[in-house]
């Protein structure tokens, strides 16, 4: 089902949750402190993290913030704090859901399945495919025929904007407005220069275009060269 990372200092809760989630087909790993849990999540990202807020070394909400700075993995917070303002702050800090102790295995399992379902739907929506190109807006990763393409921030934004409008000509003016936030124009050269860098990284040139087609005097469009 899912690889679950449980960060919880109370050994009884840790054992009980590990056992009951294990019985439900999940693979459960656990850590008894915030820093160890954080390290494990970074070393080998699970599908979902269940995070206790009351940890001995670092407050769970700090762990959540540190996690969020580097990871998009879904996090369900487990807490004894049953107050609404606190919960809202926790959700704002980046938790995907929460359970209040004592919680049942059924409840936690249902929350796990719900956040995984949402993560999957979000992933499907944020990843745009054009031919062999895959552009993931959530992770800002691009692959071409399965191979990663390293792009700068602006190159990514440019490609992403063209991908959102795949098959349609986008004018340089539109690109300046959307990607460079210069709605009243700037140097057209900015767009040209970034386009040529992007072309090089995609292994093509203006003379032998594949994905990036310039429409003279109008703009540029991203196309599937195999279509
Ligand atoms: Ca605790």
CSV table of N, CA and C in Angstrom, one decimal, residues 154 158 175-183 190-191 194-195:
chain,number,residue,atom,x,y,z
A,154,UNK,N,14.4,30.8,-14.8
A,154,UNK,CA,13.7,31.5,-15.9
A,154,UNK,C,13.5,30.5,-17.1
A,158,UNK,N,9.9,29.7,-18.6
A,158,UNK,CA,9.6,29.9,-20.0
A,158,UNK,C,9.0,28.6,-20.6
A,175,UNK,N,5.2,36.5,-23.4
A,175,UNK,CA,6.2,35.9,-22.6
A,175,UNK,C,6.9,36.9,-21.6
A,176,UNK,N,7.1,38.1,-22.1
A,176,UNK,CA,7.7,39.1,-21.2
A,176,UNK,C,6.7,39.4,-20.1
A,177,UNK,N,5.4,39.4,-20.4
A,177,UNK,CA,4.5,39.7,-19.4
A,177,UNK,C,4.3,38.6,-18.3
A,178,UNK,N,4.3,37.4,-18.9
A,178,UNK,CA,4.0,36.2,-18.0
A,178,UNK,C,5.2,35.7,-17.3
A,179,UNK,N,6.3,35.6,-18.0
A,179,UNK,CA,7.5,35.0,-17.4
A,179,UNK,C,8.4,36.0,-16.7
A,180,UNK,N,8.5,37.2,-17.3
A,180,UNK,CA,9.4,38.2,-16.8
A,180,UNK,C,8.6,39.3,-16.1
A,181,UNK,N,7.3,39.2,-16.0
A,181,UNK,CA,6.5,40.2,-15.4
A,181,UNK,C,6.8,41.6,-15.9
A,182,UNK,N,7.0,41.7,-17.2
A,182,UNK,CA,7.2,43.1,-17.8
A,182,UNK,C,6.1,43.3,-18.9
A,183,UNK,N,4.9,43.6,-18.4
A,183,UNK,CA,3.7,43.6,-19.4
A,183,UNK,C,3.9,44.7,-20.4
A,190,UNK,N,15.8,39.5,-24.5
A,190,UNK,CA,15.7,38.7,-23.3
A,190,UNK,C,15.1,37.3,-23.7
A,191,UNK,N,13.9,37.4,-24.4
A,191,UNK,CA,13.2,36.2,-24.7
A,191,UNK,C,14.1,35.3,-25.7
A,194,UNK,N,17.0,33.6,-23.9
A,194,UNK,CA,16.6,32.4,-23.1
A,194,UNK,C,16.1,31.3,-24.0
A,195,UNK,N,15.4,31.6,-25.1
A,195,UNK,CA,15.0,30.6,-26.0
A,195,UNK,C,16.2,29.8,-26.6
